[in-house]
Amino acid sequence: MELQKEASFTFSLVASVTITITPSNVTAFIGDDVTLECGTGRQKPGELVIWKKISGTNERIASINNKSTNNYKFYIRNTYNLVIRDVTVMDDGLYQCDAETNTATAHVSVSVPMERLTLTSDITSVSPSDSDVNLTCRSWHSHPPADLRWFKGQRELHDITTVTSKIYNSDGFGDCESSITVRMLSGERDIPFRCVADLPAKAAIKEVFLFPRVTVSGGLGTKNSKYRVPLWIMSLSLIYLLLES
């Protein structure tokens, strides 16, 4: 009787290209260059690594392997890190690295400074004694709307109640308004209140100062006059545009 031998076969599957280093979300200031990492391994001839920008259902190809589709805006550094040059709000969004069946994504957020920052008071005159005053800080047209912080001198006012509202436009720009009620102390007339505006890419992008002054003088040349000189508030705007690091 003849015994049949079973044939044994071993299949060796060669793995396709894989993503070994995934990109991270990046927050950048307008004009910066941004790098999104996408490290790969085991890439075989003919396999593609593609960077694209995703906008809803639309896709814009930025690079295929080491070739950029727009040398002015994109280039590939090493294998395969996408560099986005001189970012603007048009570069804000989701980016995806495709390595055959493997994908990795990261979001780029671009900050644009506000057009102006103002700090105002709701009154024009107070008595020389301690008085409550409402202060309002407004940031106009930044991307995204700024976060506002309050200081008295060098001390940040964490323990004070603030009323804050933001307006978002469809293009990602917007405004922010923050109001506080503070006690104007006659003995601290030389200590300024400060409003500081922050953006995701850079803190303290702009600051505004307000110095209260209370002056009392006798009216009509008499020492004990009922007339008072109004409180005058000198508002100095000091703008800090941080240099690119």
Short mmCIF file of C-alpha atoms in Angstrom, two decimals:
data_model
loop_
_atom_site.label_atom_id
_atom_site.label_comp_id
_atom_site.label_asym_id
_atom_site.label_seq_id
_atom_site.Cartn_x
_atom_site.Cartn_y
_atom_site.Cartn_z
CA MET A 1 0.00 0.00 0.00
CA GLU A 2 1.47 3.31 -1.08
CA LEU A 3 1.25 6.19 1.39
CA GLN A 4 0.52 9.67 0.05
CA LYS A 5 2.64 12.47 1.35
CA GLU A 6 1.01 15.81 2.10
CA ALA A 7 2.67 18.74 0.49
CA SER A 8 3.57 21.65 2.76
CA PHE A 9 3.81 25.19 1.44
CA THR A 10 5.13 28.28 3.23
CA PHE A 11 4.03 31.71 1.98
CA SER A 12 6.25 34.68 2.70
CA LEU A 13 4.31 37.97 2.65
CA VAL A 14 6.39 41.08 2.12
CA ALA A 15 4.94 43.92 4.15
CA SER A 16 4.22 47.18 2.37
CA VAL A 17 5.39 50.61 3.44
CA THR A 18 4.44 51.58 6.99
CA ILE A 19 4.28 54.85 8.91
CA THR A 20 6.76 54.76 11.76
CA ILE A 21 6.56 58.42 12.87
CA THR A 22 3.20 60.17 12.88
CA PRO A 23 2.68 63.95 12.60
CA SER A 24 1.53 66.11 15.51
CA ASN A 25 -0.85 69.05 15.54
CA VAL A 26 0.94 72.38 15.06
CA THR A 27 -0.01 75.91 16.10
CA ALA A 28 1.89 78.50 14.09
CA PHE A 29 2.07 82.27 13.74
CA ILE A 30 1.39 83.80 10.34
CA GLY A 31 4.59 83.80 8.28
CA ASP A 32 6.16 80.83 10.08
CA ASP A 33 7.38 77.68 8.33
CA VAL A 34 5.64 74.54 9.61
CA THR A 35 6.98 70.97 9.54
CA LEU A 36 4.71 67.92 9.69
CA GLU A 37 6.55 64.64 10.26
CA CYS A 38 5.71 61.39 8.53
CA GLY A 39 8.45 58.81 8.96
CA THR A 40 8.13 55.60 6.95
CA GLY A 41 9.71 52.17 6.70
CA ARG A 42 9.83 49.15 4.36
CA GLN A 43 8.90 51.16 1.28
CA LYS A 44 9.16 49.05 -1.90
CA PRO A 45 9.65 50.36 -5.44
CA GLY A 46 6.40 51.67 -6.81
CA GLU A 47 4.83 52.38 -3.43
CA LEU A 48 3.76 55.96 -2.84
CA VAL A 49 3.77 58.26 0.17
CA ILE A 50 1.39 61.15 -0.45
CA TRP A 51 0.75 64.30 1.60
CA LYS A 52 -2.60 65.99 1.09
CA LYS A 53 -4.66 68.80 2.64
CA ILE A 54 -8.20 67.79 3.52
CA SER A 55 -10.98 70.40 3.29
CA GLY A 56 -14.31 68.68 3.82
CA THR A 57 -14.76 66.41 0.82
CA ASN A 58 -12.00 68.15 -1.14
CA GLU A 59 -8.37 66.99 -1.18
CA ARG A 60 -5.36 68.97 -2.33
CA ILE A 61 -2.23 66.92 -2.99
CA ALA A 62 0.86 68.61 -1.57
CA SER A 63 3.49 66.00 -2.45
CA ILE A 64 4.05 62.54 -3.92
CA ASN A 65 7.10 60.84 -2.44
CA ASN A 66 9.82 63.50 -2.59
CA LYS A 67 8.12 65.62 -5.26
CA SER A 68 6.17 68.71 -4.24
CA THR A 69 3.17 69.84 -6.26
CA ASN A 70 3.94 73.48 -5.43
CA ASN A 71 7.58 74.29 -4.76
CA TYR A 72 6.72 77.78 -3.53
CA LYS A 73 4.46 76.45 -0.77
CA PHE A 74 5.66 72.88 0.01
CA TYR A 75 8.81 70.82 0.08
CA ILE A 76 9.75 67.41 1.48
CA ARG A 77 12.57 67.08 4.00
CA ASN A 78 14.03 63.67 4.71
CA THR A 79 11.54 60.81 4.34
CA TYR A 80 8.78 62.20 4.31
CA ASN A 81 8.42 65.37 6.38
CA LEU A 82 6.20 68.02 4.79
CA VAL A 83 7.36 71.64 5.21
CA ILE A 84 4.74 74.33 4.61
CA ARG A 85 6.40 77.64 3.85
CA ASP A 86 5.27 81.08 5.05
CA VAL A 87 1.91 79.94 6.43
CA THR A 88 -1.25 82.01 6.03
CA VAL A 89 -4.82 81.41 7.10
CA MET A 90 -5.28 79.56 3.79
CA ASP A 91 -2.91 76.88 5.14
CA ASP A 92 -5.03 76.38 8.27
CA GLY A 93 -6.63 72.92 8.32
CA LEU A 94 -6.20 69.15 8.31
CA TYR A 95 -3.25 67.40 6.61
CA GLN A 96 -2.97 63.68 5.90
CA CYS A 97 0.01 61.47 5.14
CA ASP A 98 -0.95 58.40 3.07
CA ALA A 99 1.49 55.48 2.83
CA GLU A 100 -0.44 52.97 0.72
CA THR A 101 -3.05 51.62 3.17
CA ASN A 102 -1.64 53.49 6.19
CA THR A 103 -2.70 57.04 7.04
CA ALA A 104 -1.82 59.64 9.68
CA THR A 105 -3.28 63.12 10.14
CA ALA A 106 -2.44 66.39 11.89
CA HIS A 107 -4.08 69.80 12.15
CA VAL A 108 -2.32 73.11 11.43
CA SER A 109 -3.74 76.17 13.23
CA VAL A 110 -2.52 79.60 12.09
CA SER A 111 -2.71 82.64 14.40
CA VAL A 112 -3.05 86.18 13.03
CA PRO A 113 -2.72 89.20 15.39
CA MET A 114 -5.65 91.50 16.10
CA GLU A 115 -6.03 94.77 14.24
CA ARG A 116 -6.32 96.68 17.52
CA LEU A 117 -6.75 96.27 21.26
CA THR A 118 -8.57 98.86 23.40
CA LEU A 119 -9.15 99.39 27.12
CA THR A 120 -11.88 101.76 28.29
CA SER A 121 -13.68 102.85 31.48
CA ASP A 122 -17.42 103.39 31.88
CA ILE A 123 -17.04 106.67 33.80
CA THR A 124 -15.36 110.02 33.34
CA SER A 125 -15.34 111.24 36.94
CA VAL A 126 -15.36 109.82 40.45
CA SER A 127 -14.86 111.15 43.92
CA PRO A 128 -11.33 111.04 45.31
CA SER A 129 -12.34 108.21 47.65
CA ASP A 130 -12.21 104.54 46.66
CA SER A 131 -14.76 103.80 43.91
CA ASP A 132 -15.90 100.90 41.73
CA VAL A 133 -15.23 101.25 38.01
CA ASN A 134 -16.15 99.01 35.06
CA LEU A 135 -13.32 98.35 32.65
CA THR A 136 -13.78 96.83 29.19
CA CYS A 137 -11.06 95.37 26.99
CA ARG A 138 -11.77 94.65 23.32
CA SER A 139 -9.73 92.75 20.76
CA TRP A 140 -10.71 93.37 17.16
CA HIS A 141 -10.38 90.96 14.21
CA SER A 142 -7.80 88.29 15.08
CA HIS A 143 -7.53 84.67 13.95
CA PRO A 144 -8.81 83.03 16.06
CA PRO A 145 -10.51 85.46 18.51
CA ALA A 146 -8.01 86.27 21.26
CA ASP A 147 -8.05 85.26 24.91
CA LEU A 148 -7.88 88.26 27.27
CA ARG A 149 -6.24 88.38 30.70
CA TRP A 150 -6.34 91.10 33.37
CA PHE A 151 -3.53 92.43 35.54
CA LYS A 152 -3.08 95.09 38.18
CA GLY A 153 0.53 96.11 37.99
CA GLN A 154 2.43 92.84 37.64
CA ARG A 155 -0.21 90.76 39.45
CA GLU A 156 -2.63 88.77 37.32
CA LEU A 157 -6.21 89.07 38.56
CA HIS A 158 -7.21 85.42 38.88
CA ASP A 159 -9.72 86.08 41.67
CA ILE A 160 -11.84 88.66 39.88
CA THR A 161 -15.13 88.03 38.05
CA THR A 162 -14.89 88.58 34.30
CA VAL A 163 -17.64 88.69 31.69
CA THR A 164 -16.23 87.54 28.35
CA SER A 165 -17.81 87.08 24.95
CA LYS A 166 -16.40 86.08 21.57
CA ILE A 167 -17.67 86.57 18.05
CA TYR A 168 -16.57 84.05 15.42
CA ASN A 169 -16.79 84.84 11.71
CA SER A 170 -17.07 82.22 8.99
CA ASP A 171 -13.45 82.83 7.94
CA GLY A 172 -12.11 81.98 11.41
CA PHE A 173 -11.45 85.61 12.38
CA GLY A 174 -13.33 87.23 15.22
CA ASP A 175 -13.49 89.64 18.17
CA CYS A 176 -13.32 89.24 21.93
CA GLU A 177 -14.64 91.48 24.70
CA SER A 178 -13.91 91.16 28.42
CA SER A 179 -15.29 93.32 31.24
CA ILE A 180 -14.45 93.56 34.94
CA THR A 181 -15.52 95.69 37.90
CA VAL A 182 -12.60 96.92 39.97
CA ARG A 183 -12.10 99.14 43.00
CA MET A 184 -10.10 102.25 42.15
CA LEU A 185 -8.02 102.82 45.26
CA SER A 186 -6.97 106.41 45.82
CA GLY A 187 -3.78 105.19 47.47
CA GLU A 188 -2.80 103.11 44.42
CA ARG A 189 -3.35 105.69 41.70
CA ASP A 190 0.02 104.97 40.09
CA ILE A 191 -0.58 101.23 39.66
CA PRO A 192 -1.96 100.53 36.15
CA PHE A 193 -4.56 98.04 35.09
CA ARG A 194 -3.49 95.94 32.13
CA CYS A 195 -5.31 93.88 29.54
CA VAL A 196 -3.18 91.24 27.82
CA ALA A 197 -4.23 89.48 24.62
CA ASP A 198 -3.09 85.93 23.88
CA LEU A 199 -3.28 83.89 20.69
CA PRO A 200 -2.67 80.13 20.46
CA ALA A 201 0.67 80.64 18.70
CA LYS A 202 2.00 83.44 20.93
CA ALA A 203 1.08 84.71 24.38
CA ALA A 204 0.98 88.44 25.18
CA ILE A 205 0.83 89.41 21.53
CA LYS A 206 -0.52 92.83 22.56
CA GLU A 207 -1.06 94.71 25.83
CA VAL A 208 -2.97 97.84 26.83
CA PHE A 209 -2.42 99.88 30.01
CA LEU A 210 -4.77 102.16 31.92
CA PHE A 211 -3.55 104.47 34.71
CA PRO A 212 -6.19 106.02 37.00
CA ARG A 213 -5.56 109.51 38.36
CA VAL A 214 -7.70 111.33 40.92
CA THR A 215 -7.00 115.01 41.55
CA VAL A 216 -8.91 117.33 43.86
CA SER A 217 -8.53 121.08 43.87
CA GLY A 218 -10.49 123.96 45.39
CA GLY A 219 -12.98 125.61 43.09
CA LEU A 220 -13.36 129.38 42.78
CA GLY A 221 -10.14 129.84 44.77
CA THR A 222 -11.58 128.50 48.02
CA LYS A 223 -9.98 125.75 50.07
CA ASN A 224 -13.14 123.77 50.85
CA SER A 225 -15.04 123.96 47.59
CA LYS A 226 -17.75 121.46 46.60
CA TYR A 227 -16.36 121.39 43.06
CA ARG A 228 -14.01 118.60 42.07
CA VAL A 229 -11.75 118.14 39.10
CA PRO A 230 -12.92 114.99 37.21
CA LEU A 231 -10.97 111.81 37.26
CA TRP A 232 -8.81 111.66 34.20
CA ILE A 233 -7.73 108.34 32.85
CA MET A 234 -4.64 108.19 30.77
CA SER A 235 -4.70 105.16 28.52
CA LEU A 236 -1.39 104.19 26.99
CA SER A 237 -1.25 101.47 24.38
CA LEU A 238 1.92 99.42 24.33
CA ILE A 239 2.01 96.90 21.48
CA TYR A 240 4.36 93.91 21.64
CA LEU A 241 4.69 92.14 18.29
CA LEU A 242 6.99 89.25 19.12
CA LEU A 243 9.70 88.48 16.63
CA GLU A 244 9.79 85.12 14.93
CA SER A 245 11.72 82.60 16.93
#
